[in-house]
Coordinates of C-alpha atoms (C1' of nucleotides) in Angstrom, one line a residue:
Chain A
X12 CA 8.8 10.1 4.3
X13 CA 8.4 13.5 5.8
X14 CA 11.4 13.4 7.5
X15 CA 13.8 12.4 4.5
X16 CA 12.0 15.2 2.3
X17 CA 12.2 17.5 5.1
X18 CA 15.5 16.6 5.5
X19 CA 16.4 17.4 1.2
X20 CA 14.0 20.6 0.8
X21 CA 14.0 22.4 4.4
X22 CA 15.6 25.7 3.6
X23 CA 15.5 25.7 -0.5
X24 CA 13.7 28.1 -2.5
X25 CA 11.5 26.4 -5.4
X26 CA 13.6 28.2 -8.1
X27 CA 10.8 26.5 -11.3
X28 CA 8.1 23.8 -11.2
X29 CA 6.5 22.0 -13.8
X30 CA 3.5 20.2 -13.9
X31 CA 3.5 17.7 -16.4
X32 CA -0.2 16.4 -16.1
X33 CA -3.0 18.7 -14.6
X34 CA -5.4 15.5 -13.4
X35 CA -2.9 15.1 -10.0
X36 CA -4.2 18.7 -8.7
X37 CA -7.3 18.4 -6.4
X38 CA -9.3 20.3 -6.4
X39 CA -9.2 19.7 -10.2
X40 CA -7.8 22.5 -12.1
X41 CA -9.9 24.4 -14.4
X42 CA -9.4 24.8 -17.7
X43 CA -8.8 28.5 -18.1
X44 CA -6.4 28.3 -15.5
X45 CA -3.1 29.1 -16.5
X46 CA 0.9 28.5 -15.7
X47 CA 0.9 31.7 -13.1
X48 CA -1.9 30.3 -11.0
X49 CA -0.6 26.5 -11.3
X50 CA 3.5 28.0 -10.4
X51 CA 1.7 29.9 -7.6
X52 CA 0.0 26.6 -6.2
X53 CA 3.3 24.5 -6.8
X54 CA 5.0 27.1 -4.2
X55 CA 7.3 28.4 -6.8
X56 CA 9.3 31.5 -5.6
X57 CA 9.5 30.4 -1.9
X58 CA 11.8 29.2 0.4
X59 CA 10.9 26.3 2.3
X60 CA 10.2 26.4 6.0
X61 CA 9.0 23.5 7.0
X62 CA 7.8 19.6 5.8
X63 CA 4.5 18.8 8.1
X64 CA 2.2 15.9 8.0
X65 CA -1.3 15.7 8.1
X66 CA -2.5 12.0 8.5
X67 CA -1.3 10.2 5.5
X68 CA -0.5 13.4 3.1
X69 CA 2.7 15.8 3.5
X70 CA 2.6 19.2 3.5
X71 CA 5.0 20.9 2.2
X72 CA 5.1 24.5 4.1
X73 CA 6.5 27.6 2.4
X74 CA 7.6 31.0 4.5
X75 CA 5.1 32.8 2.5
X76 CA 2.1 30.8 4.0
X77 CA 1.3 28.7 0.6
X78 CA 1.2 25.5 1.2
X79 CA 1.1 22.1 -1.0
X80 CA -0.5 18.9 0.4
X81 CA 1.3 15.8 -1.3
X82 CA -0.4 12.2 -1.3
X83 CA 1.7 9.4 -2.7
X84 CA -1.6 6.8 -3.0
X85 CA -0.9 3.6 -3.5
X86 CA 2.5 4.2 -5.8
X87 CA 3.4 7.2 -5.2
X88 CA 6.8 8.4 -5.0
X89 CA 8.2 12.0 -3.9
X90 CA 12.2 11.8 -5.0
X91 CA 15.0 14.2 -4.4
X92 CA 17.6 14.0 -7.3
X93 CA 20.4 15.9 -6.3
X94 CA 22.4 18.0 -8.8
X95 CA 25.6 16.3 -9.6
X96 CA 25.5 12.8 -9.9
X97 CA 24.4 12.5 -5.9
X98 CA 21.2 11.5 -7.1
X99 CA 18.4 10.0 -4.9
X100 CA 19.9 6.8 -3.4
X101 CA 22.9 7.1 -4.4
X102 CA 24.5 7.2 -0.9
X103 CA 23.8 4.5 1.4
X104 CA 19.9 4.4 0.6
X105 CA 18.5 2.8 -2.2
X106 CA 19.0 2.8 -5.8
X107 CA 15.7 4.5 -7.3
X108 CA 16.1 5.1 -10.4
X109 CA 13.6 8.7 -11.5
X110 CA 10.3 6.5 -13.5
X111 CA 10.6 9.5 -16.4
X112 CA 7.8 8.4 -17.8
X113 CA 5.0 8.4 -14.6
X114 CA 6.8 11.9 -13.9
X115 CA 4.0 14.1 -13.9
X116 CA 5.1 17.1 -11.4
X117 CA 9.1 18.3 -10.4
X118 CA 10.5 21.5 -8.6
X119 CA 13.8 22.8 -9.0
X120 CA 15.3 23.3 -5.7
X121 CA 17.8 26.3 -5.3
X122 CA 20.3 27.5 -2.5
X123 CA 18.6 30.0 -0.4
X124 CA 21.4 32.8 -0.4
X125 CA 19.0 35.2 1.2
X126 CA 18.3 37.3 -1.9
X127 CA 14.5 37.0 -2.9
X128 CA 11.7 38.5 -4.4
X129 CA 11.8 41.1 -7.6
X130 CA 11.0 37.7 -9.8
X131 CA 14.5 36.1 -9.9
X132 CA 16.1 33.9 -7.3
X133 CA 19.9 33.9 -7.2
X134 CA 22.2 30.6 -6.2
X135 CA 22.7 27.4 -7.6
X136 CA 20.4 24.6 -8.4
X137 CA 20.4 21.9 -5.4
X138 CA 19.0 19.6 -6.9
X139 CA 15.0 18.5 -8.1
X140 CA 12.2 17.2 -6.4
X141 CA 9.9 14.9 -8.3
X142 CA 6.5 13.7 -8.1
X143 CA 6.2 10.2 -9.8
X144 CA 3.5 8.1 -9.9
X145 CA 2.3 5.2 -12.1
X146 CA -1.4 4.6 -11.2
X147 CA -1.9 8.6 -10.2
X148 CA -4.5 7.6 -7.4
X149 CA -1.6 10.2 -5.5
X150 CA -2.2 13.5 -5.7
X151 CA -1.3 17.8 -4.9
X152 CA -3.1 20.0 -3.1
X153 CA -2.5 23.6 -3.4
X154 CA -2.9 25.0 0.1
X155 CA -3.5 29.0 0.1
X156 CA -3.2 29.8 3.4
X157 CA -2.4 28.5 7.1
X158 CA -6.5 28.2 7.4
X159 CA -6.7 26.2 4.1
X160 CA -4.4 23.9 5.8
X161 CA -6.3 23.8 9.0
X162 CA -9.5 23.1 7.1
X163 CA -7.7 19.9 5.4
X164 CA -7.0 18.5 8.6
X165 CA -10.3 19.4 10.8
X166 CA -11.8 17.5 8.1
X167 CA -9.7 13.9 9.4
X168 CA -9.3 12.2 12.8
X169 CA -7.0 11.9 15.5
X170 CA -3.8 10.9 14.1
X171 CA -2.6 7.5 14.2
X172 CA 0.5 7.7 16.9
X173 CA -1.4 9.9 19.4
X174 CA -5.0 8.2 18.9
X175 CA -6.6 6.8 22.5
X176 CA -8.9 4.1 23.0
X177 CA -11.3 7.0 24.0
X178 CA -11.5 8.7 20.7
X179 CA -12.3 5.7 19.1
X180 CA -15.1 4.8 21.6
X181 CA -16.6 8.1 21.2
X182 CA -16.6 8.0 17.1
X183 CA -17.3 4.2 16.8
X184 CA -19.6 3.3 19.6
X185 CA -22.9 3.5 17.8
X186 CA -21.7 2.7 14.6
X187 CA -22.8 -0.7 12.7
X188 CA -20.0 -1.2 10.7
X189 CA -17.1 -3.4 11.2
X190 CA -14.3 -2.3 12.8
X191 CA -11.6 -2.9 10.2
X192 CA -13.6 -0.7 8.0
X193 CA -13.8 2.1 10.2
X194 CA -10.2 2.1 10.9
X195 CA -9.8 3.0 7.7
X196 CA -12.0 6.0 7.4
X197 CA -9.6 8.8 7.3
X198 CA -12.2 10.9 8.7
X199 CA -12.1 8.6 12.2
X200 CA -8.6 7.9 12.5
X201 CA -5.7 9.5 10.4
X202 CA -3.0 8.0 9.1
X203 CA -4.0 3.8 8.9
X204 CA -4.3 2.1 5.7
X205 CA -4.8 -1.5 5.1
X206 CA -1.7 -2.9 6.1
X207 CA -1.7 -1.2 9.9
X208 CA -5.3 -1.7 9.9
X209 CA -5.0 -5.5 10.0
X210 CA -1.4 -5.8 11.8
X211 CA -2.7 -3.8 14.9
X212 CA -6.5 -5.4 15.1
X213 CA -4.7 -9.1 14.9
X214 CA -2.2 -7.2 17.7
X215 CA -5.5 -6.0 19.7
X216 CA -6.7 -9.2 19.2
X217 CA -9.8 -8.3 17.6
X218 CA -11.6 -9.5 14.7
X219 CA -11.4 -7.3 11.7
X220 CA -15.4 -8.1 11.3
X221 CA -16.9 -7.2 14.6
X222 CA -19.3 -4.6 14.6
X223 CA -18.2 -1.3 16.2
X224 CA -21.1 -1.1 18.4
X225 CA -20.4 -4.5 19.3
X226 CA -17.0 -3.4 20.3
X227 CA -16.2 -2.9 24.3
X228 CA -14.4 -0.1 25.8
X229 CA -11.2 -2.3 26.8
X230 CA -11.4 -3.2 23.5
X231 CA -11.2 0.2 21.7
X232 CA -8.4 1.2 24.0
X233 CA -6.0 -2.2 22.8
X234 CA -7.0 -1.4 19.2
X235 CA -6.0 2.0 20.1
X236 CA -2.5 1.0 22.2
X237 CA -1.6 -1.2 19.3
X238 CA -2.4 1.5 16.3
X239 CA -0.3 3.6 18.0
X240 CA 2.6 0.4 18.7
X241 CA 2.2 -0.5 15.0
X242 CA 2.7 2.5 13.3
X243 CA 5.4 3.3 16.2
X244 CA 6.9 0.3 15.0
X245 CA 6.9 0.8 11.5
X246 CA 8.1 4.4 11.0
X247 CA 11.1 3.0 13.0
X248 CA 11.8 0.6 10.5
X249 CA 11.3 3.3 7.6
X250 CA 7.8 1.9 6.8
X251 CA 6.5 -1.0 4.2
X252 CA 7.8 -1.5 1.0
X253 CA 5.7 -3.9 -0.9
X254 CA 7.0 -2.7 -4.3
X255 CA 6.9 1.0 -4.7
X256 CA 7.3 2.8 -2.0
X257 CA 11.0 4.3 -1.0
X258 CA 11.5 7.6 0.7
X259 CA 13.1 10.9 -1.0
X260 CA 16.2 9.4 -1.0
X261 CA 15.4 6.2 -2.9
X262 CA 15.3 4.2 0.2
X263 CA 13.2 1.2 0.3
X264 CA 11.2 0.3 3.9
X265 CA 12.2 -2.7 6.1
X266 CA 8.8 -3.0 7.7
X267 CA 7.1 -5.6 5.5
X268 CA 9.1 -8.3 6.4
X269 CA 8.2 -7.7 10.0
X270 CA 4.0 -8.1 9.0
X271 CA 2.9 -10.7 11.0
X272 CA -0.7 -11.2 9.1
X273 CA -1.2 -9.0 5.9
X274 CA -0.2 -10.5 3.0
X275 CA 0.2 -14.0 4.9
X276 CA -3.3 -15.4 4.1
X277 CA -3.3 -19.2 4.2
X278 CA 0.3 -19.3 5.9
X279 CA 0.1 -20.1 9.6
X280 CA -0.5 -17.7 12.0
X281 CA 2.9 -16.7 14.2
X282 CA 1.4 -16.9 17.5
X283 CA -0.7 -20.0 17.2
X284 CA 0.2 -21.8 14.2
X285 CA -3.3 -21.8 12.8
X286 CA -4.0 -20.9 9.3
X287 CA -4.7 -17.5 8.9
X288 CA -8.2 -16.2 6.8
X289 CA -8.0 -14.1 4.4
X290 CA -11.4 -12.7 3.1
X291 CA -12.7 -9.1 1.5
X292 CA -13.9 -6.9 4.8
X293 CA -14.8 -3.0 4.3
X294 CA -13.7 -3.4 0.0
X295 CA -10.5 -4.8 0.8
X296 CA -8.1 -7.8 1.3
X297 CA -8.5 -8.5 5.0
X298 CA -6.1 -11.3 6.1
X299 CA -6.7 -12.1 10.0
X300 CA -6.3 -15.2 12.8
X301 CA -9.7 -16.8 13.4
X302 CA -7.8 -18.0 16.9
X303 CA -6.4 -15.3 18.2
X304 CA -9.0 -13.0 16.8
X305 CA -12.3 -15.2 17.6
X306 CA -15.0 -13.6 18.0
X307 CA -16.8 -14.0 21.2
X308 CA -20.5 -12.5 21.0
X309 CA -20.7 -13.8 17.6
X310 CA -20.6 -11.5 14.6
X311 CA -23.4 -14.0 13.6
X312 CA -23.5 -17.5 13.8
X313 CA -21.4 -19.6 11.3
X314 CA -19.3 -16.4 10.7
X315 CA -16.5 -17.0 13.1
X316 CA -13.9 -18.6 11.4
X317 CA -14.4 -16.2 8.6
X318 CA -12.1 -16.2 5.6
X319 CA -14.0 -17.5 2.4
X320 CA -11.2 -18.1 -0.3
X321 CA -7.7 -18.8 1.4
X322 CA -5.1 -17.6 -0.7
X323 CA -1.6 -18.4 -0.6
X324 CA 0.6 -15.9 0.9
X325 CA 3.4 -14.2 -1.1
Chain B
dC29 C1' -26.6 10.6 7.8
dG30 C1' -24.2 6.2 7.5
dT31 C1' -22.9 2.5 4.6
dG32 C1' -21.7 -0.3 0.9
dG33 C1' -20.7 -0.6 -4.0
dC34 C1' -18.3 1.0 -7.8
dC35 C1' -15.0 3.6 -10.2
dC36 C1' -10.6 5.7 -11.0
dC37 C1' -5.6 4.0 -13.1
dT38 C1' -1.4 1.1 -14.6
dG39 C1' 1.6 -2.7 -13.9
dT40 C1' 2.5 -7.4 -12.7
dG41 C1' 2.2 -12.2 -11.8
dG42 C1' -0.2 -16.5 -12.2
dG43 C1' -2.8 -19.8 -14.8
dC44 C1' -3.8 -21.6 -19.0
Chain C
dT16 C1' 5.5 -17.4 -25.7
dG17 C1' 1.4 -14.9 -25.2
dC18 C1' -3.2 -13.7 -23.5
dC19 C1' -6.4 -12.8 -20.0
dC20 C1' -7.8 -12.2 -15.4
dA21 C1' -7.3 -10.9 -10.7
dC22 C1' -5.2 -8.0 -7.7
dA23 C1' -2.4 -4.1 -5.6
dG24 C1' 0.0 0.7 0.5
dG25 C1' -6.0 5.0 -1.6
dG26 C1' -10.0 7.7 -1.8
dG27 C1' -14.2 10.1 -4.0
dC28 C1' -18.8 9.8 -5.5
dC29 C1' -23.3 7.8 -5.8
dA30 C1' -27.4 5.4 -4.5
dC31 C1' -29.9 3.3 -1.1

DNA sequence: CGTGGCCCCTGTGGGC
DNA sequence: TGCCCACAGGGGCCAC
């Protein structure tokens, strides 16, 4: 995602933006405030320099300092439409089509010709950039400064492709929680969600229930290894697309069909050929191998094989 | 402080 | 065909 936005806005001036509903800005906007200060946090009058990320939210870096944090949630999209029929897909990518009506922020991108400033940006309209999003749990962050966007990520973990078992033995070591939970606490590890979470702990082979504390070292570093493999993997193969999700150029993610337990629950594991559990663990859908990921000190007696409903997978 | 529960939203697919 | 329920890549806030 970063790179193909990266790759669409690096270099543009935003020319206009528009923000078509105010309950996507966090922190939430007041009322009194106005188009000036919402333009100003949208990064309109400055030129691109740079597309970062910052666990699972971009951030969209102008010369100027400002900043924007973008977070697609759970349907999220961030398009490019290009001017002039090349729109978002259009090439060898996807065909995502612009969902009008879930628009609810877009930024006119303009050819940086080196004139700035004085209020009016000369050179042609690129293209737009537009925030769509049907269930708005995605959101923008206006970033002031480069310490605003320090702050945003001292307050998350170590990121997901760098993370070592150490890190995770040092944050999780005392903690009585399961381990699928904590993995996805943004503010211990940044950058898993519920898909990785269960594809590397059924890699690892660890149960998604254990308790942290129960966890050993060995064990933090495989969990560790395979976050990193996982996610590795995945970004390779341009991520998961389970419905939504597609990159700024429309394109869709081959990943999913490469899941070897989440969304598989009641189909048979692929290493084993056991039926996989599927069961609610830290609020969400939790699918795992009650083989491969058995649980040896007991999580408590009975509790081993898991799973309570099976459901069928996709 | 650490944890679990609940809520926020809309769309979709399955069962009846 | 249509209605209702359950569920979905996320996270913030609250009570305990």
């Amino acid at each position: 995602m970063r790179r193909s936005v990266a790759g669409r806005v690096v270099g543009c001036v935003v020319g206009a933006a528009e923000l078509a509903r105010r309950d996507i800005v966090r922190p939430r906007l007041a009322v009194w405030v106005g188009r000036a200060e919402i333009e100003r946090g949208l990064l309109v009058g400055a030129r691109i320099a740079a597309v970062e990320r910052v666990g699972k939210q971009l951030i969209i870096v102008a010369e100027d300092g400002r900043g924007l944090g973008v977070h697609l949630g759970m349907t999220g999209q961030l398009l490019f439409d290009a001017a002039g029929g090349g729109a978002a897909g259009g090439g060898a990518g996807g065909v995502a089509r612009v969902d009008r009506k879930h628009t609810h922020a877009r930024w006119t991108m303009v050819r940086d010709d080196g004139v700035r400033g004085a209020g009016s940006v000369k050179g042609g309209v690129v293209g737009e950039m537009v925030f769509c999003d049907p269930r708005r749990f995605g959101k923008l962050r206006p970033l002031g400064d480069a310490a605003a966007r320090a702050e945003l990520a001292a307050r998350l973990g170590p990121d997901a492709l760098a993370v070592t078992g150490e890190q995770l033995h040092a944050a999780l070591a005392k903690s009585q929680r399961a381990i699928k939970g904590a993995l996805l606490d943004q503010r211990v590890l940044a950058g898993v969600g519920n898909i990785y979470a269960d594809e590397a702990l059924f890699a690892a082979g660890v149960n998604p229930r254990r308790l942290c504390v129960r966890l050993r070292r060995g064990e933090y570093d495989a969990i560790a290894a395979e976050v990193v493999a996982v996610m590795t993997a995945a970004i390779s193969a341009g991520g998961s697309t389970l419905r939504d999700y597609v990159d700024a150029d429309g394109k869709a993610g081959e990943f999913a069909a490469r899941h070897r337990v989440y969304g598989r629950g009641g189909l048979a594991c692929v290493v084993c050929g056991g039926t996989l559990n599927a069961g609610v663990v830290g609020q969400r859908t939790t699918v795992w191998c009650g083989v491969c990921q058995r649980v040896r000190g007991g999580v408590r007696a009975g509790e081993q094989g898991g799973g309570r409903k099976l459901r069928m997978g996709e």
